[in-house]
């Protein structure tokens, strides 16, 4: 789209926002993300119509934030921070195989934040004790290790993670279909 979207009006525009790059073949896009304050949810920027704001380049996100009066943190001067690549997470969710646990955790967190920003999108599965257990095991660094003992995911936890990731990927695709891309 070539027109400027309605500006976002977050609860605290002075809070630091971050350029969050996401890759999913065939595109790599930048989103604007802000961590929640206190117990508040993390947020991705949406326009006045509730559509996800996405940018082809980080520089475009920075310009948008300047115009909208949002404080965008400078990660580094090159703005060449790594993007979260959703392709390996999608491959693992569909077929299993080797993947970095950290990438799956980052994808899970992205989808949770995206669901907060887009409440009318396809929902993530409701939280339950199996999901909670699987999520906690990310931090033991043995969730995918067949020799990880109690720290490894069992069959139910593995399926629960796959459900979250597959639902999150559907939400991502739906969000992009209606997104404001600059």
CSV table of N, CA and C in Angstrom, one decimal:
chain,number,residue,atom,x,y,z
A,1,UNK,N,0.8,-1.2,0.0
A,1,UNK,CA,0.0,0.0,0.0
A,1,UNK,C,0.9,1.2,0.0
A,2,UNK,N,0.4,2.2,-0.7
A,2,UNK,CA,1.3,3.4,-0.8
A,2,UNK,C,0.8,4.5,0.2
A,3,UNK,N,-0.3,4.5,0.8
A,3,UNK,CA,-0.7,5.5,1.7
A,3,UNK,C,-0.3,5.2,3.1
A,4,UNK,N,-0.2,6.2,3.9
A,4,UNK,CA,0.2,6.0,5.3
A,4,UNK,C,-1.1,5.5,6.1
A,5,UNK,N,-0.9,4.4,6.9
A,5,UNK,CA,-2.0,3.9,7.6
A,5,UNK,C,-2.3,4.9,8.8
A,6,UNK,N,-3.5,4.7,9.3
A,6,UNK,CA,-3.8,5.4,10.5
A,6,UNK,C,-2.8,5.1,11.5
A,7,UNK,N,-2.3,6.2,12.3
A,7,UNK,CA,-1.2,5.9,13.2
A,7,UNK,C,-1.7,5.0,14.4
A,8,UNK,N,-0.8,4.3,14.9
A,8,UNK,CA,-1.1,3.5,16.1
A,8,UNK,C,-1.2,4.4,17.2
A,9,UNK,N,-1.9,4.0,18.2
A,9,UNK,CA,-2.0,4.9,19.4
A,9,UNK,C,-1.8,4.0,20.7
A,10,UNK,N,-0.5,3.5,20.9
A,10,UNK,CA,-0.3,2.6,22.0
A,10,UNK,C,-0.5,3.4,23.3
A,11,UNK,N,-0.7,2.6,24.4
A,11,UNK,CA,-0.9,3.2,25.7
A,11,UNK,C,0.2,4.1,26.1
A,12,UNK,N,1.5,3.8,25.7
A,12,UNK,CA,2.6,4.6,26.1
A,12,UNK,C,3.5,4.8,24.9
A,13,UNK,N,3.3,5.8,24.1
A,13,UNK,CA,4.2,6.0,22.9
A,13,UNK,C,5.6,6.3,23.2
A,14,UNK,N,5.9,6.7,24.5
A,14,UNK,CA,7.3,7.0,24.9
A,14,UNK,C,8.1,5.7,25.2
A,15,UNK,N,7.4,4.6,25.4
A,15,UNK,CA,8.0,3.4,25.7
A,15,UNK,C,8.8,3.0,24.5
A,16,UNK,N,9.9,2.3,24.8
A,16,UNK,CA,10.8,1.8,23.6
A,16,UNK,C,10.1,0.8,22.8
A,17,UNK,N,10.1,1.0,21.5
A,17,UNK,CA,9.6,0.0,20.5
A,17,UNK,C,10.8,-0.6,19.8
A,18,UNK,N,10.6,-1.7,19.2
A,18,UNK,CA,11.7,-2.4,18.6
A,18,UNK,C,11.3,-2.9,17.2
A,19,UNK,N,12.3,-2.8,16.3
A,19,UNK,CA,12.1,-3.4,14.9
A,19,UNK,C,12.2,-4.9,15.1
A,20,UNK,N,11.3,-5.6,14.7
A,20,UNK,CA,11.3,-7.1,14.8
A,20,UNK,C,11.1,-7.7,13.4
A,21,UNK,N,12.2,-8.2,12.9
A,21,UNK,CA,12.3,-8.8,11.6
A,21,UNK,C,11.8,-10.2,11.6
A,22,UNK,N,11.0,-10.6,10.6
A,22,UNK,CA,10.5,-11.9,10.5
A,22,UNK,C,10.6,-12.4,9.1
A,23,UNK,N,11.1,-13.6,8.9
A,23,UNK,CA,11.2,-14.2,7.5
A,23,UNK,C,10.3,-15.4,7.5
A,24,UNK,N,9.6,-15.4,6.4
A,24,UNK,CA,8.8,-16.6,6.0
A,24,UNK,C,8.7,-16.6,4.5
A,25,UNK,N,9.3,-17.6,3.9
A,25,UNK,CA,9.3,-17.6,2.4
A,25,UNK,C,8.0,-17.3,1.9
A,26,UNK,N,7.9,-16.3,1.0
A,26,UNK,CA,9.0,-15.6,0.2
A,26,UNK,C,9.4,-14.3,0.7
A,27,UNK,N,8.9,-13.8,1.9
A,27,UNK,CA,9.1,-12.4,2.3
A,27,UNK,C,9.9,-12.3,3.6
A,28,UNK,N,10.6,-11.2,3.8
A,28,UNK,CA,11.1,-10.8,5.1
A,28,UNK,C,10.6,-9.5,5.3
A,29,UNK,N,9.9,-9.3,6.5
A,29,UNK,CA,9.2,-8.1,6.8
A,29,UNK,C,9.7,-7.6,8.2
A,30,UNK,N,9.5,-6.4,8.5
A,30,UNK,CA,9.8,-5.8,9.8
A,30,UNK,C,8.5,-5.4,10.4
A,31,UNK,N,8.3,-5.7,11.7
A,31,UNK,CA,7.2,-5.3,12.5
A,31,UNK,C,7.7,-4.4,13.6
A,32,UNK,N,6.8,-3.7,14.2
A,32,UNK,CA,7.1,-2.8,15.4
A,32,UNK,C,6.5,-3.5,16.6
A,33,UNK,N,7.4,-3.8,17.6
A,33,UNK,CA,7.1,-4.5,18.8
A,33,UNK,C,7.4,-3.7,20.0
A,34,UNK,N,6.5,-3.8,21.0
A,34,UNK,CA,6.8,-3.2,22.3
A,34,UNK,C,6.5,-4.2,23.4
A,35,UNK,N,7.4,-4.3,24.3
A,35,UNK,CA,7.2,-5.2,25.5
A,35,UNK,C,6.1,-4.6,26.4
A,36,UNK,N,5.3,-5.5,27.0
A,36,UNK,CA,4.3,-5.1,27.9
A,36,UNK,C,4.9,-4.5,29.2
A,37,UNK,N,4.1,-3.6,29.7
A,37,UNK,CA,4.5,-3.0,31.0
A,37,UNK,C,3.8,-3.7,32.1
A,38,UNK,N,4.6,-4.0,33.2
A,38,UNK,CA,4.0,-4.7,34.3
A,38,UNK,C,3.5,-6.0,33.8
A,39,UNK,N,2.2,-6.3,34.1
A,39,UNK,CA,1.6,-7.5,33.6
A,39,UNK,C,0.9,-7.4,32.3
A,40,UNK,N,1.1,-6.2,31.6
A,40,UNK,CA,0.5,-6.0,30.3
A,40,UNK,C,1.1,-6.9,29.3
A,41,UNK,N,0.3,-7.2,28.2
A,41,UNK,CA,0.8,-8.0,27.1
A,41,UNK,C,1.8,-7.3,26.3
A,42,UNK,N,2.7,-8.0,25.6
A,42,UNK,CA,3.6,-7.5,24.6
A,42,UNK,C,2.7,-7.1,23.4
A,43,UNK,N,3.1,-6.2,22.6
A,43,UNK,CA,2.3,-5.7,21.5
A,43,UNK,C,3.0,-5.6,20.2
A,44,UNK,N,2.4,-5.9,19.1
A,44,UNK,CA,2.8,-5.5,17.8
A,44,UNK,C,1.9,-4.3,17.3
A,45,UNK,N,2.5,-3.4,16.6
A,45,UNK,CA,1.8,-2.2,16.1
A,45,UNK,C,0.8,-2.6,15.1
A,46,UNK,N,-0.4,-2.1,15.2
A,46,UNK,CA,-1.5,-2.2,14.2
A,46,UNK,C,-2.0,-0.9,13.9
A,47,UNK,N,-2.7,-0.8,12.7
A,47,UNK,CA,-3.2,0.5,12.3
A,47,UNK,C,-4.6,0.7,13.0
A,48,UNK,N,-5.2,1.8,12.7
A,48,UNK,CA,-6.5,2.1,13.3
A,48,UNK,C,-7.6,1.1,13.0
A,49,UNK,N,-7.4,0.3,12.0
A,49,UNK,CA,-8.4,-0.7,11.6
A,49,UNK,C,-8.0,-2.1,12.2
A,50,UNK,N,-7.0,-2.1,13.0
A,50,UNK,CA,-6.6,-3.4,13.6
A,50,UNK,C,-5.7,-4.3,12.7
A,51,UNK,N,-5.2,-3.7,11.6
A,51,UNK,CA,-4.3,-4.5,10.7
A,51,UNK,C,-2.9,-4.3,11.1
A,52,UNK,N,-2.1,-5.4,11.0
A,52,UNK,CA,-0.7,-5.5,11.4
A,52,UNK,C,0.1,-4.5,10.5
A,53,UNK,N,0.9,-3.7,11.1
A,53,UNK,CA,1.8,-2.8,10.3
A,53,UNK,C,3.1,-3.6,10.0
A,54,UNK,N,3.4,-3.7,8.8
A,54,UNK,CA,4.6,-4.4,8.4
A,54,UNK,C,5.4,-3.5,7.4
A,55,UNK,N,6.7,-3.7,7.4
A,55,UNK,CA,7.6,-2.8,6.6
A,55,UNK,C,8.5,-3.7,5.8
A,56,UNK,N,8.8,-3.4,4.6
A,56,UNK,CA,9.8,-4.1,3.8
A,56,UNK,C,11.2,-4.0,4.3
A,57,UNK,N,11.5,-2.8,4.9
A,57,UNK,CA,12.8,-2.5,5.4
A,57,UNK,C,12.7,-1.9,6.8
A,58,UNK,N,13.7,-2.1,7.6
A,58,UNK,CA,13.8,-1.5,9.0
A,58,UNK,C,13.8,0.0,8.9
A,59,UNK,N,14.4,0.6,7.9
A,59,UNK,CA,14.4,2.0,7.7
A,59,UNK,C,13.0,2.6,7.6
A,60,UNK,N,12.2,1.9,6.9
A,60,UNK,CA,10.8,2.3,6.7
A,60,UNK,C,10.0,2.3,8.1
A,61,UNK,N,10.3,1.3,8.9
A,61,UNK,CA,9.7,1.2,10.2
A,61,UNK,C,10.2,2.4,11.1
A,62,UNK,N,11.5,2.7,11.0
A,62,UNK,CA,12.0,3.8,11.7
A,62,UNK,C,11.4,5.1,11.3
A,63,UNK,N,11.2,5.3,10.0
A,63,UNK,CA,10.6,6.6,9.6
A,63,UNK,C,9.1,6.6,10.0
A,64,UNK,N,8.4,5.5,10.0
A,64,UNK,CA,7.0,5.5,10.5
A,64,UNK,C,7.0,5.9,12.0
A,65,UNK,N,7.9,5.3,12.7
A,65,UNK,CA,7.9,5.6,14.2
A,65,UNK,C,8.2,7.1,14.4
A,66,UNK,N,9.1,7.6,13.7
A,66,UNK,CA,9.4,9.1,13.8
A,66,UNK,C,8.1,9.9,13.5
A,67,UNK,N,7.4,9.6,12.5
A,67,UNK,CA,6.2,10.3,12.1
A,67,UNK,C,5.1,10.1,13.2
A,68,UNK,N,5.0,8.9,13.7
A,68,UNK,CA,3.9,8.6,14.7
A,68,UNK,C,4.3,9.0,16.1
A,69,UNK,N,5.5,9.5,16.3
A,69,UNK,CA,5.9,9.9,17.7
A,69,UNK,C,6.2,8.7,18.6
A,70,UNK,N,6.7,7.6,18.0
A,70,UNK,CA,7.0,6.4,18.8
A,70,UNK,C,8.5,6.3,19.0
A,71,UNK,N,9.0,5.9,20.1
A,71,UNK,CA,10.4,5.8,20.4
A,71,UNK,C,10.8,4.4,19.9
A,72,UNK,N,11.6,4.4,18.8
A,72,UNK,CA,12.1,3.1,18.3
A,72,UNK,C,13.6,2.9,18.8
A,73,UNK,N,13.8,1.9,19.5
A,73,UNK,CA,15.2,1.6,20.1
A,73,UNK,C,16.1,1.3,18.9
A,74,UNK,N,17.4,1.8,19.1
A,74,UNK,CA,18.4,1.5,18.1
A,74,UNK,C,19.2,0.3,18.6
A,75,UNK,N,18.9,-0.9,18.0
A,75,UNK,CA,19.6,-2.1,18.4
A,75,UNK,C,21.1,-2.0,18.1
A,76,UNK,N,21.4,-1.5,16.9
A,76,UNK,CA,22.8,-1.2,16.5
A,76,UNK,C,22.7,-0.3,15.3
A,77,UNK,N,23.7,0.4,14.9
A,77,UNK,CA,23.7,1.4,13.9
A,77,UNK,C,23.5,0.7,12.5
A,78,UNK,N,23.9,-0.5,12.3
A,78,UNK,CA,23.7,-1.1,11.0
A,78,UNK,C,22.3,-1.6,10.7
A,79,UNK,N,21.5,-1.7,11.8
A,79,UNK,CA,20.2,-2.2,11.7
A,79,UNK,C,20.1,-3.6,11.0
A,80,UNK,N,21.2,-4.3,11.0
A,80,UNK,CA,21.3,-5.6,10.4
A,80,UNK,C,21.2,-6.7,11.4
A,81,UNK,N,20.1,-6.6,12.2
A,81,UNK,CA,19.9,-7.7,13.2
A,81,UNK,C,19.3,-8.9,12.5
A,82,UNK,N,19.5,-10.0,13.0
A,82,UNK,CA,19.0,-11.3,12.4
A,82,UNK,C,17.4,-11.3,12.5
A,83,UNK,N,16.9,-11.9,11.5
A,83,UNK,CA,15.4,-12.0,11.4
A,83,UNK,C,15.0,-13.4,12.0
A,84,UNK,N,13.9,-13.5,12.6
A,84,UNK,CA,13.3,-14.8,13.0
A,84,UNK,C,12.8,-15.5,11.8
A,85,UNK,N,13.4,-16.6,11.5
A,85,UNK,CA,13.1,-17.4,10.3
A,85,UNK,C,12.1,-18.4,10.7
A,86,UNK,N,10.8,-18.2,10.2
A,86,UNK,CA,9.7,-19.1,10.5
A,86,UNK,C,9.8,-20.4,9.7
A,87,UNK,N,10.5,-20.5,8.6
A,87,UNK,CA,10.5,-21.6,7.7
A,87,UNK,C,11.0,-22.9,8.5
A,88,UNK,N,12.1,-22.9,9.3
A,88,UNK,CA,12.5,-24.1,10.0
A,88,UNK,C,11.4,-24.5,11.0
A,89,UNK,N,10.8,-23.5,11.7
A,89,UNK,CA,9.8,-23.8,12.7
A,89,UNK,C,8.6,-24.5,12.0
A,90,UNK,N,8.2,-24.0,10.8
A,90,UNK,CA,7.1,-24.6,10.0
A,90,UNK,C,7.5,-26.0,9.6
A,91,UNK,N,8.7,-26.2,9.2
A,91,UNK,CA,9.2,-27.6,8.8
A,91,UNK,C,9.1,-28.5,9.9
A,92,UNK,N,9.6,-28.1,11.1
A,92,UNK,CA,9.6,-28.9,12.3
A,92,UNK,C,8.2,-29.3,12.7
A,93,UNK,N,7.3,-28.3,12.7
A,93,UNK,CA,5.9,-28.5,13.1
A,93,UNK,C,5.2,-29.5,12.2
A,94,UNK,N,5.6,-29.5,10.9
A,94,UNK,CA,4.9,-30.4,9.9
A,94,UNK,C,5.6,-31.8,9.9
A,95,UNK,N,6.9,-31.8,10.1
A,95,UNK,CA,7.6,-33.1,9.8
A,95,UNK,C,8.6,-33.5,10.9
A,96,UNK,N,8.9,-32.7,11.9
A,96,UNK,CA,9.9,-33.0,12.8
A,96,UNK,C,11.3,-32.8,12.3
A,97,UNK,N,12.3,-33.4,12.9
A,97,UNK,CA,13.6,-33.2,12.4
A,97,UNK,C,14.4,-32.2,13.2
A,98,UNK,N,15.7,-32.0,12.9
A,98,UNK,CA,16.5,-31.2,13.7
A,98,UNK,C,16.1,-29.7,13.5
A,99,UNK,N,16.1,-29.0,14.7
A,99,UNK,CA,15.8,-27.6,14.7
A,99,UNK,C,16.3,-27.0,16.0
A,100,UNK,N,16.7,-25.8,16.1
A,100,UNK,CA,17.1,-25.2,17.3
A,100,UNK,C,15.9,-24.9,18.2
A,101,UNK,N,16.0,-25.3,19.5
A,101,UNK,CA,14.9,-25.1,20.4
A,101,UNK,C,14.6,-23.6,20.6
A,102,UNK,N,15.7,-22.8,20.6
A,102,UNK,CA,15.5,-21.4,20.7
A,102,UNK,C,14.6,-20.8,19.6
A,103,UNK,N,14.8,-21.3,18.4
A,103,UNK,CA,14.0,-20.8,17.3
A,103,UNK,C,12.5,-21.2,17.5
A,104,UNK,N,12.2,-22.4,18.0
A,104,UNK,CA,10.8,-22.7,18.3
A,104,UNK,C,10.2,-21.9,19.4
A,105,UNK,N,11.1,-21.6,20.4
A,105,UNK,CA,10.6,-20.7,21.5
A,105,UNK,C,10.3,-19.3,21.0
A,106,UNK,N,11.2,-18.8,20.1
A,106,UNK,CA,11.0,-17.4,19.6
A,106,UNK,C,9.7,-17.4,18.7
A,107,UNK,N,9.5,-18.5,17.9
A,107,UNK,CA,8.3,-18.5,17.1
A,107,UNK,C,7.0,-18.6,18.0
A,108,UNK,N,7.1,-19.4,19.1
A,108,UNK,CA,5.9,-19.5,20.0
A,108,UNK,C,5.6,-18.1,20.6
A,109,UNK,N,6.7,-17.4,21.0
A,109,UNK,CA,6.5,-16.1,21.6
A,109,UNK,C,6.0,-15.1,20.6
A,110,UNK,N,6.5,-15.1,19.4
A,110,UNK,CA,6.0,-14.2,18.3
A,110,UNK,C,4.5,-14.5,18.1
A,111,UNK,N,4.1,-15.7,18.0
A,111,UNK,CA,2.7,-16.0,17.8
A,111,UNK,C,1.8,-15.6,19.0
A,112,UNK,N,2.3,-15.8,20.2
A,112,UNK,CA,1.5,-15.3,21.4
A,112,UNK,C,1.3,-13.8,21.3
A,113,UNK,N,2.4,-13.1,21.0
A,113,UNK,CA,2.2,-11.6,20.9
A,113,UNK,C,1.4,-11.2,19.7
A,114,UNK,N,1.5,-11.9,18.6
A,114,UNK,CA,0.6,-11.6,17.5
A,114,UNK,C,-0.8,-11.8,17.8
A,115,UNK,N,-1.1,-12.9,18.5
A,115,UNK,CA,-2.5,-13.2,18.9
A,115,UNK,C,-3.1,-12.1,19.8
A,116,UNK,N,-2.2,-11.5,20.6
A,116,UNK,CA,-2.7,-10.4,21.5
A,116,UNK,C,-3.0,-9.1,20.6
A,117,UNK,N,-2.2,-8.9,19.6
A,117,UNK,CA,-2.4,-7.8,18.7
A,117,UNK,C,-3.6,-7.9,17.8
A,118,UNK,N,-3.9,-9.2,17.4
A,118,UNK,CA,-4.9,-9.5,16.4
A,118,UNK,C,-6.0,-10.4,17.0
A,119,UNK,N,-6.8,-10.0,17.9
A,119,UNK,CA,-7.7,-10.9,18.6
A,119,UNK,C,-8.8,-11.5,17.7
A,120,UNK,N,-9.0,-10.9,16.6
A,120,UNK,CA,-10.0,-11.4,15.6
A,120,UNK,C,-9.4,-12.4,14.7
A,121,UNK,N,-8.1,-12.7,14.8
A,121,UNK,CA,-7.5,-13.7,13.9
A,121,UNK,C,-7.7,-15.1,14.3
A,122,UNK,N,-7.2,-16.0,13.6
A,122,UNK,CA,-7.3,-17.4,14.0
A,122,UNK,C,-6.7,-17.6,15.4
A,123,UNK,N,-7.4,-18.3,16.3
A,123,UNK,CA,-6.9,-18.3,17.7
A,123,UNK,C,-5.8,-19.4,17.8
A,124,UNK,N,-4.9,-19.2,18.8
A,124,UNK,CA,-4.0,-20.2,19.3
A,124,UNK,C,-4.8,-21.2,20.1
A,125,UNK,N,-4.3,-22.4,20.3
A,125,UNK,CA,-5.0,-23.3,21.2
A,125,UNK,C,-5.0,-22.7,22.6
A,126,UNK,N,-6.1,-23.0,23.4
A,126,UNK,CA,-6.1,-22.5,24.7
A,126,UNK,C,-5.0,-23.1,25.6
A,127,UNK,N,-4.5,-22.3,26.5
A,127,UNK,CA,-3.4,-22.7,27.4
A,127,UNK,C,-3.9,-23.8,28.2
A,128,UNK,N,-3.1,-24.9,28.4
A,128,UNK,CA,-3.5,-26.0,29.3
A,128,UNK,C,-2.2,-26.5,30.0
A,129,UNK,N,-2.3,-27.4,30.9
A,129,UNK,CA,-1.1,-27.8,31.7
A,129,UNK,C,0.0,-28.5,30.8
A,130,UNK,N,-0.5,-29.2,29.7
A,130,UNK,CA,0.5,-29.8,28.8
A,130,UNK,C,1.3,-28.7,28.1
A,131,UNK,N,0.6,-27.7,27.6
A,131,UNK,CA,1.3,-26.5,27.0
A,131,UNK,C,2.3,-25.9,27.9
A,132,UNK,N,1.8,-25.6,29.1
A,132,UNK,CA,2.6,-25.0,30.2
A,132,UNK,C,3.9,-25.8,30.4
A,133,UNK,N,3.8,-27.1,30.5
A,133,UNK,CA,4.9,-27.9,30.8
A,133,UNK,C,5.9,-27.9,29.6
A,134,UNK,N,5.4,-28.0,28.4
A,134,UNK,CA,6.2,-27.9,27.2
A,134,UNK,C,6.9,-26.6,27.2
A,135,UNK,N,6.3,-25.5,27.4
A,135,UNK,CA,6.9,-24.2,27.4
A,135,UNK,C,8.0,-24.1,28.4
A,136,UNK,N,7.8,-24.6,29.6
A,136,UNK,CA,8.8,-24.5,30.7
A,136,UNK,C,10.0,-25.3,30.3
A,137,UNK,N,9.8,-26.4,29.6
A,137,UNK,CA,11.0,-27.3,29.2
A,137,UNK,C,11.9,-26.6,28.2
A,138,UNK,N,11.4,-25.6,27.5
A,138,UNK,CA,12.3,-24.8,26.6
A,138,UNK,C,13.5,-24.3,27.4
A,139,UNK,N,13.3,-23.9,28.6
A,139,UNK,CA,14.4,-23.3,29.4
A,139,UNK,C,15.4,-24.3,30.0
A,140,UNK,N,15.1,-25.6,29.9
A,140,UNK,CA,16.0,-26.6,30.4
A,140,UNK,C,17.0,-27.0,29.3
A,141,UNK,N,16.8,-26.5,28.1
A,141,UNK,CA,17.6,-26.7,27.0
A,141,UNK,C,17.8,-28.2,26.6
A,142,UNK,N,16.8,-29.0,27.0
A,142,UNK,CA,16.8,-30.5,26.6
A,142,UNK,C,15.5,-30.9,26.0
A,143,UNK,N,14.6,-30.0,25.7
A,143,UNK,CA,13.3,-30.4,25.2
A,143,UNK,C,13.3,-31.3,24.0
A,144,UNK,N,14.2,-31.1,23.1
A,144,UNK,CA,14.3,-31.9,21.9
A,144,UNK,C,15.3,-33.1,22.0
A,145,UNK,N,16.0,-33.2,23.1
A,145,UNK,CA,17.0,-34.2,23.3
A,145,UNK,C,16.4,-35.5,23.7
A,146,UNK,N,16.6,-36.5,22.9
A,146,UNK,CA,16.0,-37.8,23.2
A,146,UNK,C,16.6,-38.4,24.5
A,147,UNK,N,17.8,-37.9,24.9
A,147,UNK,CA,18.4,-38.4,26.2
A,147,UNK,C,18.2,-37.3,27.3
A,148,UNK,N,17.2,-36.4,27.1
A,148,UNK,CA,17.0,-35.3,28.0
A,148,UNK,C,16.3,-35.7,29.3
A,149,UNK,N,15.8,-37.0,29.4
A,149,UNK,CA,15.1,-37.4,30.6
A,149,UNK,C,13.9,-36.6,30.8
A,150,UNK,N,13.7,-36.2,32.1
A,150,UNK,CA,12.5,-35.4,32.4
A,150,UNK,C,12.4,-34.1,31.8
A,151,UNK,N,13.6,-33.6,31.3
A,151,UNK,CA,13.7,-32.3,30.6
A,151,UNK,C,13.2,-32.3,29.2
A,152,UNK,N,13.1,-33.5,28.6
A,152,UNK,CA,12.7,-33.7,27.2
A,152,UNK,C,11.1,-33.7,27.1
A,153,UNK,N,10.6,-33.2,26.0
A,153,UNK,CA,9.2,-33.3,25.7
A,153,UNK,C,8.8,-34.7,25.6
A,154,UNK,N,7.6,-35.0,26.2
A,154,UNK,CA,7.0,-36.3,25.9
A,154,UNK,C,6.1,-36.2,24.6
A,155,UNK,N,5.5,-37.2,24.2
A,155,UNK,CA,4.7,-37.2,23.0
A,155,UNK,C,3.6,-36.1,23.0
A,156,UNK,N,2.9,-36.0,24.2
A,156,UNK,CA,1.8,-35.0,24.3
A,156,UNK,C,2.3,-33.6,24.2
A,157,UNK,N,3.5,-33.4,24.9
A,157,UNK,CA,4.1,-32.0,24.9
A,157,UNK,C,4.5,-31.7,23.4
A,158,UNK,N,5.2,-32.6,22.8
A,158,UNK,CA,5.6,-32.4,21.4
A,158,UNK,C,4.4,-32.0,20.5
A,159,UNK,N,3.3,-32.8,20.6
A,159,UNK,CA,2.1,-32.5,19.8
A,159,UNK,C,1.5,-31.1,20.2
A,160,UNK,N,1.6,-30.8,21.5
A,160,UNK,CA,1.1,-29.5,21.9
A,160,UNK,C,1.9,-28.3,21.3
A,161,UNK,N,3.2,-28.5,21.3
A,161,UNK,CA,4.1,-27.4,20.7
A,161,UNK,C,3.7,-27.3,19.2
A,162,UNK,N,3.6,-28.5,18.5
A,162,UNK,CA,3.2,-28.5,17.1
A,162,UNK,C,1.9,-27.8,16.8
A,163,UNK,N,0.9,-28.0,17.7
A,163,UNK,CA,-0.4,-27.4,17.6
A,163,UNK,C,-0.2,-25.8,17.7
A,164,UNK,N,0.5,-25.4,18.7
A,164,UNK,CA,0.7,-23.9,18.9
A,164,UNK,C,1.4,-23.3,17.6
A,165,UNK,N,2.5,-24.0,17.1
A,165,UNK,CA,3.2,-23.5,16.0
A,165,UNK,C,2.3,-23.5,14.7
A,166,UNK,N,1.6,-24.5,14.5
A,166,UNK,CA,0.7,-24.6,13.3
A,166,UNK,C,-0.4,-23.5,13.4
A,167,UNK,N,-1.0,-23.4,14.5
A,167,UNK,CA,-2.0,-22.3,14.7
A,167,UNK,C,-1.4,-20.9,14.5
A,168,UNK,N,-0.2,-20.8,15.1
A,168,UNK,CA,0.5,-19.5,14.9
A,168,UNK,C,0.9,-19.2,13.5
A,169,UNK,N,1.3,-20.2,12.7
A,169,UNK,CA,1.6,-20.0,11.3
A,169,UNK,C,0.3,-19.6,10.5
A,170,UNK,N,-0.8,-20.2,10.9
A,170,UNK,CA,-2.1,-19.8,10.2
A,170,UNK,C,-2.4,-18.3,10.6
A,171,UNK,N,-2.2,-18.0,11.8
A,171,UNK,CA,-2.4,-16.6,12.2
A,171,UNK,C,-1.5,-15.6,11.5
A,172,UNK,N,-0.2,-16.0,11.3
A,172,UNK,CA,0.7,-15.2,10.6
A,172,UNK,C,0.3,-15.0,9.1
A,173,UNK,N,-0.1,-16.1,8.5
A,173,UNK,CA,-0.6,-16.0,7.1
A,173,UNK,C,-1.8,-15.1,7.0
A,174,UNK,N,-2.8,-15.2,7.9
A,174,UNK,CA,-4.0,-14.4,7.9
A,174,UNK,C,-3.6,-13.0,8.1
A,175,UNK,N,-2.7,-12.7,9.1
A,175,UNK,CA,-2.3,-11.3,9.4
A,175,UNK,C,-1.7,-10.7,8.2
A,176,UNK,N,-0.8,-11.4,7.4
A,176,UNK,CA,-0.2,-10.8,6.3
A,176,UNK,C,-1.1,-10.6,5.1
A,177,UNK,N,-2.1,-11.4,5.0
A,177,UNK,CA,-3.1,-11.2,3.9
A,177,UNK,C,-3.8,-9.9,4.1
A,178,UNK,N,-4.0,-9.4,5.3
A,178,UNK,CA,-4.7,-8.2,5.5
A,178,UNK,C,-3.8,-7.0,6.0
A,179,UNK,N,-2.5,-7.3,6.1
A,179,UNK,CA,-1.5,-6.3,6.6
A,179,UNK,C,-1.4,-5.1,5.8
A,180,UNK,N,-1.0,-4.0,6.5
A,180,UNK,CA,-0.5,-2.8,5.8
A,180,UNK,C,1.0,-2.9,5.6
A,181,UNK,N,1.4,-3.1,4.4
A,181,UNK,CA,2.8,-3.3,4.1
A,181,UNK,C,3.3,-2.0,3.4
A,182,UNK,N,4.4,-1.5,4.0
A,182,UNK,CA,5.0,-0.3,3.5
A,182,UNK,C,6.4,-0.5,3.1
